[in-house]
PDB file of C-alpha atoms in Angstrom:
ATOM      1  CA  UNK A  27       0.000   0.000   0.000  1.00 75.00           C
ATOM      2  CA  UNK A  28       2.913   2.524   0.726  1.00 77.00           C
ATOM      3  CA  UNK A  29       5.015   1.847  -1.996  1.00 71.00           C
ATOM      4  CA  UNK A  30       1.959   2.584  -4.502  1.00 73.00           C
ATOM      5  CA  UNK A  31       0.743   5.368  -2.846  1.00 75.00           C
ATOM      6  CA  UNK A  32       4.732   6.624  -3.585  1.00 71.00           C
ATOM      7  CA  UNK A  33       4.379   5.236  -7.081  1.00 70.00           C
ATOM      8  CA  UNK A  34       1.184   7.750  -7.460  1.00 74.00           C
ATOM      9  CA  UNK A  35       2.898  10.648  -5.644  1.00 71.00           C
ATOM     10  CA  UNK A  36       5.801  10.326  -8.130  1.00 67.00           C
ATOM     11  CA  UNK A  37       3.071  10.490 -11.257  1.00 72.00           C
ATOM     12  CA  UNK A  38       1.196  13.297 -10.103  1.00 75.00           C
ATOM     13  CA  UNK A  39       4.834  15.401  -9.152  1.00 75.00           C
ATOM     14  CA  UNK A  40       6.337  14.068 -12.625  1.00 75.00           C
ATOM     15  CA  UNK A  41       2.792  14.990 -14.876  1.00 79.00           C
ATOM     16  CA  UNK A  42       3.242  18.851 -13.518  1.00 81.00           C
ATOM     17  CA  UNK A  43       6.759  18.549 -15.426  1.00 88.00           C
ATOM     18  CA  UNK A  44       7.489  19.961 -18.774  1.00 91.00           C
ATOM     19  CA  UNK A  45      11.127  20.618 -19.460  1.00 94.00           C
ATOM     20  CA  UNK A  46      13.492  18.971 -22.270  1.00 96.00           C
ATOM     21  CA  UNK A  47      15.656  18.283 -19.003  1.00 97.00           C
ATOM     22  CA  UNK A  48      12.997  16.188 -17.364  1.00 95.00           C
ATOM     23  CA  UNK A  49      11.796  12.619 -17.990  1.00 92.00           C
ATOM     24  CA  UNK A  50       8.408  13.082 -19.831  1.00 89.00           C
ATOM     25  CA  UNK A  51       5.715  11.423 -18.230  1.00 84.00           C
ATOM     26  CA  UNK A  52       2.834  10.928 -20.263  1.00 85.00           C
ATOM     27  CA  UNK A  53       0.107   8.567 -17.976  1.00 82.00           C
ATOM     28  CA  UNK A  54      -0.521   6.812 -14.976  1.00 80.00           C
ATOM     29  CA  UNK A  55      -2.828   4.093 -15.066  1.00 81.00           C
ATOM     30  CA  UNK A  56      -4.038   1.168 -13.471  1.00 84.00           C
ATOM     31  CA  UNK A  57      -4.748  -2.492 -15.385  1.00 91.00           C
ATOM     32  CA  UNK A  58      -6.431  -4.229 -12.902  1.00 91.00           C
ATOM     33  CA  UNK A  59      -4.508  -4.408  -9.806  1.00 86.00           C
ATOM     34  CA  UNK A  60      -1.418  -3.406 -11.543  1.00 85.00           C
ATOM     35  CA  UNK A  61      -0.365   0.509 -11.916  1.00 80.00           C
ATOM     36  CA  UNK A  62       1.532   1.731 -13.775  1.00 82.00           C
ATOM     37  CA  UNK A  63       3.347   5.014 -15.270  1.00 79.00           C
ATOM     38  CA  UNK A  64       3.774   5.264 -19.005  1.00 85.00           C
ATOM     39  CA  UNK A  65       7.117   8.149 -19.261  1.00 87.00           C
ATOM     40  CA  UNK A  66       9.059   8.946 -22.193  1.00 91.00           C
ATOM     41  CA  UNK A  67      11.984   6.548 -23.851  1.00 94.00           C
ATOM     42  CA  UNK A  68      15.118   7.711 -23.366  1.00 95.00           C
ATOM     43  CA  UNK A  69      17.624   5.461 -25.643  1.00 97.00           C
ATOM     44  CA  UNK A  70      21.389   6.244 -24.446  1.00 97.00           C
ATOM     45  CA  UNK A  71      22.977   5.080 -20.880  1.00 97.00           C
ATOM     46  CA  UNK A  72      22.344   6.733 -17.066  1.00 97.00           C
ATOM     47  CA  UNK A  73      25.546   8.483 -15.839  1.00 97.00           C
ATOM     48  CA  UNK A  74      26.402   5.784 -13.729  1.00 96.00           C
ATOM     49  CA  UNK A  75      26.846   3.522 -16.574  1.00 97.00           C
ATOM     50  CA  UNK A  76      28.876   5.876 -18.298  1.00 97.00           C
ATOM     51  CA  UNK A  77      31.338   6.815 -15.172  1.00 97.00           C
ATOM     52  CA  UNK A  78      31.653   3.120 -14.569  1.00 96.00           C
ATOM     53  CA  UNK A  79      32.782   2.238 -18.538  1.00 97.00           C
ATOM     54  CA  UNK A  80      34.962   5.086 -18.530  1.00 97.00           C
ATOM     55  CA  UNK A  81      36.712   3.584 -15.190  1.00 95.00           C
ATOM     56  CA  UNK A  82      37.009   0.203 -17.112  1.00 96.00           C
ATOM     57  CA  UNK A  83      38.641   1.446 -19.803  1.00 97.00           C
ATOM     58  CA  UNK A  84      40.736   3.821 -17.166  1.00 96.00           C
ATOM     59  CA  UNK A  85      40.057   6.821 -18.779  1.00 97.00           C
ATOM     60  CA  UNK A  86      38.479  10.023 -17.269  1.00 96.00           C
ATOM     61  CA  UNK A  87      35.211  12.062 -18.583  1.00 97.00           C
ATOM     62  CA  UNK A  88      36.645  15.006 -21.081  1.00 97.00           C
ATOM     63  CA  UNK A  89      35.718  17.975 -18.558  1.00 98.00           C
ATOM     64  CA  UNK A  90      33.560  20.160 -21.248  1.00 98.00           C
ATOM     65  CA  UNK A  91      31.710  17.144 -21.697  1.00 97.00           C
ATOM     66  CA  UNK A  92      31.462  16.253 -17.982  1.00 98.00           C
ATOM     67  CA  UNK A  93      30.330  20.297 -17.517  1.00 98.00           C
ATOM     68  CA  UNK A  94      27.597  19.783 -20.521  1.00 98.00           C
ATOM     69  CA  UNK A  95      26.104  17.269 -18.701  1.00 98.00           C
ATOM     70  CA  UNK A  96      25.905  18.681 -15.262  1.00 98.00           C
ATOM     71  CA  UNK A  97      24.886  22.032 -17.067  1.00 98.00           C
ATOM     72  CA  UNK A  98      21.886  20.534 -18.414  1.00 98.00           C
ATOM     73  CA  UNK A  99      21.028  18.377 -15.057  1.00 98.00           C
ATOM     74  CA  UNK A 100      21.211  22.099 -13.161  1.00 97.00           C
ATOM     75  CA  UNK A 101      18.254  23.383 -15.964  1.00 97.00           C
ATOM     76  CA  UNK A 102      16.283  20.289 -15.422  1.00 96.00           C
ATOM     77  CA  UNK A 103      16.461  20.951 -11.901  1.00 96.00           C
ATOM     78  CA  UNK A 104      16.284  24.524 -11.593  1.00 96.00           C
ATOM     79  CA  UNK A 105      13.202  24.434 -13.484  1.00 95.00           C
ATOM     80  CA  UNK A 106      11.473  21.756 -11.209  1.00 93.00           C
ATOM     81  CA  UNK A 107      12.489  23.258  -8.196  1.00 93.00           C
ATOM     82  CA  UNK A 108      10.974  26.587  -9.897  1.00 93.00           C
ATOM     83  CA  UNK A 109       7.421  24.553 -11.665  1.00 91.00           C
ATOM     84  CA  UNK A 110       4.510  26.423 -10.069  1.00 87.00           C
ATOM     85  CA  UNK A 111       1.136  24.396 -10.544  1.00 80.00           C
ATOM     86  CA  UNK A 112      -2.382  26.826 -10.753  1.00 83.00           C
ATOM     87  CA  UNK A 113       0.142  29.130  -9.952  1.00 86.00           C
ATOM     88  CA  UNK A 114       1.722  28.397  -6.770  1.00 86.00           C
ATOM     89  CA  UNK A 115       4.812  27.629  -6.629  1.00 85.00           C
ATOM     90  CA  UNK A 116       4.897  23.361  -5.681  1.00 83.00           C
ATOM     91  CA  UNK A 117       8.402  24.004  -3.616  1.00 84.00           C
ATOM     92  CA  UNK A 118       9.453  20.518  -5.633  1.00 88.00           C
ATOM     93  CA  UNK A 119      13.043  19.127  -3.725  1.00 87.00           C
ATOM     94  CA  UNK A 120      14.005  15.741  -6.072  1.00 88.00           C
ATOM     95  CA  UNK A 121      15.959  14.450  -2.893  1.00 86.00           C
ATOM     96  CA  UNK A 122      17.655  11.440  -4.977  1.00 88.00           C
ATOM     97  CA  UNK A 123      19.801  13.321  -7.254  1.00 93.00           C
ATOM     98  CA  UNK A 124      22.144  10.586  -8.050  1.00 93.00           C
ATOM     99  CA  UNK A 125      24.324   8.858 -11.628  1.00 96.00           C
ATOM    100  CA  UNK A 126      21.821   6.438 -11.966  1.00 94.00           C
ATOM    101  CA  UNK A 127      18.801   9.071 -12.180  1.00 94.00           C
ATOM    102  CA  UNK A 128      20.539  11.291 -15.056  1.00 97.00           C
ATOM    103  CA  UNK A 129      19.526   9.266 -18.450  1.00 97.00           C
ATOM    104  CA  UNK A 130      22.178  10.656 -21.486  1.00 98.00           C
ATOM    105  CA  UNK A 131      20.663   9.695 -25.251  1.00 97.00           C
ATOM    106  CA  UNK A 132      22.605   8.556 -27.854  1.00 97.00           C
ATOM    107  CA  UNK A 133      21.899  11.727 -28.925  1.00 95.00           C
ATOM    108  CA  UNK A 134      23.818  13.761 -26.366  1.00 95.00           C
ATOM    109  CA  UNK A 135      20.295  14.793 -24.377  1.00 97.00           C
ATOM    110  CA  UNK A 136      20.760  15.111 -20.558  1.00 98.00           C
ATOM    111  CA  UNK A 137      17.242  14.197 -19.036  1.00 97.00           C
ATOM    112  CA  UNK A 138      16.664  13.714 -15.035  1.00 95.00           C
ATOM    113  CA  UNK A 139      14.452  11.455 -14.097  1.00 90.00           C
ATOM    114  CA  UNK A 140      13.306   9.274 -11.395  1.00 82.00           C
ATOM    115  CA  UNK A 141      10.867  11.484  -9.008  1.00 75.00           C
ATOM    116  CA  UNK A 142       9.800   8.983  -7.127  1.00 61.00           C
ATOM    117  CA  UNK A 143      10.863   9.992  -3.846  1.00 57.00           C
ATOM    118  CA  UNK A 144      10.519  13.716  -4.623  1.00 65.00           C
ATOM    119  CA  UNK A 145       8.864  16.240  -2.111  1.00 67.00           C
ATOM    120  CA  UNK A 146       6.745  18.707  -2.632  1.00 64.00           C
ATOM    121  CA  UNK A 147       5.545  21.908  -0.256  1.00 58.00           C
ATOM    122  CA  UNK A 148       2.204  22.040  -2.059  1.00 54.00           C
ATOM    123  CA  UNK A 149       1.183  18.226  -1.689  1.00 52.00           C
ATOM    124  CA  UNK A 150      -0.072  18.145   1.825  1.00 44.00           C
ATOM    125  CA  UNK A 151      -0.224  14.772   2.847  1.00 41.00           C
ATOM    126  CA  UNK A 152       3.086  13.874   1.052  1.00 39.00           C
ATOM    127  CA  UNK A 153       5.520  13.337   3.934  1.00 43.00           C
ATOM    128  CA  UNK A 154       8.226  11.223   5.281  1.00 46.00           C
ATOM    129  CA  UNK A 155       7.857   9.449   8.684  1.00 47.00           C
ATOM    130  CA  UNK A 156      10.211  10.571  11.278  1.00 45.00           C
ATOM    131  CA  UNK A 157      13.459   7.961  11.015  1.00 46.00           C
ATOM    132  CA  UNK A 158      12.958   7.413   7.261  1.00 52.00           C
ATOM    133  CA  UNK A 159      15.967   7.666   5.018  1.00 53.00           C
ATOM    134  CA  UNK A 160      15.130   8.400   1.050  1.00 58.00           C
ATOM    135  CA  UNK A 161      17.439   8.869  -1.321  1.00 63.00           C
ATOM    136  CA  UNK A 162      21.250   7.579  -1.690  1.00 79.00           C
ATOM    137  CA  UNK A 163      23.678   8.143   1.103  1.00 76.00           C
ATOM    138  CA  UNK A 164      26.570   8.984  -1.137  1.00 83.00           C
ATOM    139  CA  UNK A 165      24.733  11.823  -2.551  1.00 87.00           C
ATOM    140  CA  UNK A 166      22.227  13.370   0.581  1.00 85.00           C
ATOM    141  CA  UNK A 167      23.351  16.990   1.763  1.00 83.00           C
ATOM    142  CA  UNK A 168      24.484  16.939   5.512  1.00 83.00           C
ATOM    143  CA  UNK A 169      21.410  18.094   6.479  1.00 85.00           C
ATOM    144  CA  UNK A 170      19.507  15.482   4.791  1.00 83.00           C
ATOM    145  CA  UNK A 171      21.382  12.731   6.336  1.00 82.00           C
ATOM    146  CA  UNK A 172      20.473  13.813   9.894  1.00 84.00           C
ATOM    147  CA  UNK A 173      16.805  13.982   8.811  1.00 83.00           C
ATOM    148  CA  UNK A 174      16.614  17.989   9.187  1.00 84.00           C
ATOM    149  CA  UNK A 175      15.115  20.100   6.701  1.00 85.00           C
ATOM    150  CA  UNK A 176      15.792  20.136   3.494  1.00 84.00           C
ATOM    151  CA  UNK A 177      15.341  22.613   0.531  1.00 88.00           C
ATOM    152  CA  UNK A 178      16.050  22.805  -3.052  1.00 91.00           C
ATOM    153  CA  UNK A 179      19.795  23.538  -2.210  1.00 92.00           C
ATOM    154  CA  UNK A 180      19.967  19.910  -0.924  1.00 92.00           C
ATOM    155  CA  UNK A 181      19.498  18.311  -4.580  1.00 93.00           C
ATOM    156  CA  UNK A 182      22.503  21.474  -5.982  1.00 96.00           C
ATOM    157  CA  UNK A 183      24.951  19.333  -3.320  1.00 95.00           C
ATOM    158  CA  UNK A 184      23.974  16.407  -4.634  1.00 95.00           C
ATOM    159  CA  UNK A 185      24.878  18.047  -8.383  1.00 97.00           C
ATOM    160  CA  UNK A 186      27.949  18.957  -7.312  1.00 96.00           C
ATOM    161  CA  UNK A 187      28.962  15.143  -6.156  1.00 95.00           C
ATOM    162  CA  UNK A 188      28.320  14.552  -9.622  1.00 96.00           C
ATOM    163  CA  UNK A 189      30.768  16.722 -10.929  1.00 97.00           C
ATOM    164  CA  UNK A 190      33.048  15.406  -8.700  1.00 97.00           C
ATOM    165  CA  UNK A 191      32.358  11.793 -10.056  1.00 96.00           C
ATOM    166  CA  UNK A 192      32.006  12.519 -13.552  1.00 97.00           C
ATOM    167  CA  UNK A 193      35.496  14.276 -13.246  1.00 97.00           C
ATOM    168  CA  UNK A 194      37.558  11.886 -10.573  1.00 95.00           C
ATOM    169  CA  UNK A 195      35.830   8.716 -12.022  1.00 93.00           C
ATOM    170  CA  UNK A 196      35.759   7.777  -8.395  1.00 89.00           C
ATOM    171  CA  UNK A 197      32.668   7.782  -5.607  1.00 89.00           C
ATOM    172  CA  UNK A 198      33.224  10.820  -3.481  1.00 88.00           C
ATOM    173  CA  UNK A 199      31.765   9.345  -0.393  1.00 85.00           C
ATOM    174  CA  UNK A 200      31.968   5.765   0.138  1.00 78.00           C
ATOM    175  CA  UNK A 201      31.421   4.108   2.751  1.00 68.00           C
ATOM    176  CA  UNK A 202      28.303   2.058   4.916  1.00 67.00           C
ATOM    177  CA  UNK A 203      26.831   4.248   6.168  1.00 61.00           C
TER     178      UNK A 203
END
């Protein structure tokens, strides 16, 4: 019951976004018992992927590329953390900003995706229960870890891990815990 009330959440927060930086999503449904959320194809690899081959073959990102890509994550975010729905602002925080969650085409486009543990100001009864981690420890701001408030500038921390990792080739923070 949780997790599909989260898999709703996510498709009502992702159908309010329209950005060439943003996974499209186009429905939510539900066959039967089964939901589900129909979102735009994005044919390339996720940034993860691409770090991890480029460590294989020991070789490093080319920095203006690295810099495109985060450059194009920061619009896709920038505009979601800005989105205002019957015009108030939904105070939209992606709080898994992570490799794996930035999908590159073959054709060079940079596309965020993954909302699905996103918070939003202007959904009321979205909220996390007091103890509950979400997201990926390698990439939560401080503040985030400890389970304090958060704002956009938590998911702009998280950018700038990527950087890091798209330039080093290497996690940042590794570790357990």
């Amino acid at each position: 019951e949780t997790f599909v009330k989260m898999f709703v959440d996510e498709a009502k927060i992702a159908v309010t976004l329209h950005h060439a930086n943003i996974v499209q999503v186009f429905d939510l449904g539900r066959i039967g018992e089964h939901y589900f959320i129909a979102m735009e194809l994005v044919r390339g690899r996720d940034l993860l992927q691409i770090i991890n081959r480029l460590r294989a073959l020991k070789r490093r990102m080319p920095v203006p590329v690295a810099l495109g890509i985060i450059s194009e994550v920061c619009e896709g975010l920038d505009y979601a953390h800005r989105v205002k729905v019957e015009g108030r602002p939904l105070g939209l925080i992606h709080r898994d900003v992570s490799p794996s969650n930035i999908l590159v085409s073959w054709n060079g486009e940079v596309k965020v995706g993954d909302f699905g543990i996103a918070k939003a100001a202007a959904i009321k009864d979205e909220k996390t229960a007091t103890g509950t981690m979400k997201g990926k420890y390698g990439y939560m701001a401080p503040e985030q870890v400890k389970g304090e408030h958060t704002d956009q500038r938590s998911d702009i921390f998280a950018v700038g891990i990527l950087l890091y990792e798209s330039l080093v080739g290497n996690r940042l923070f590794k570790g357990e815990t």
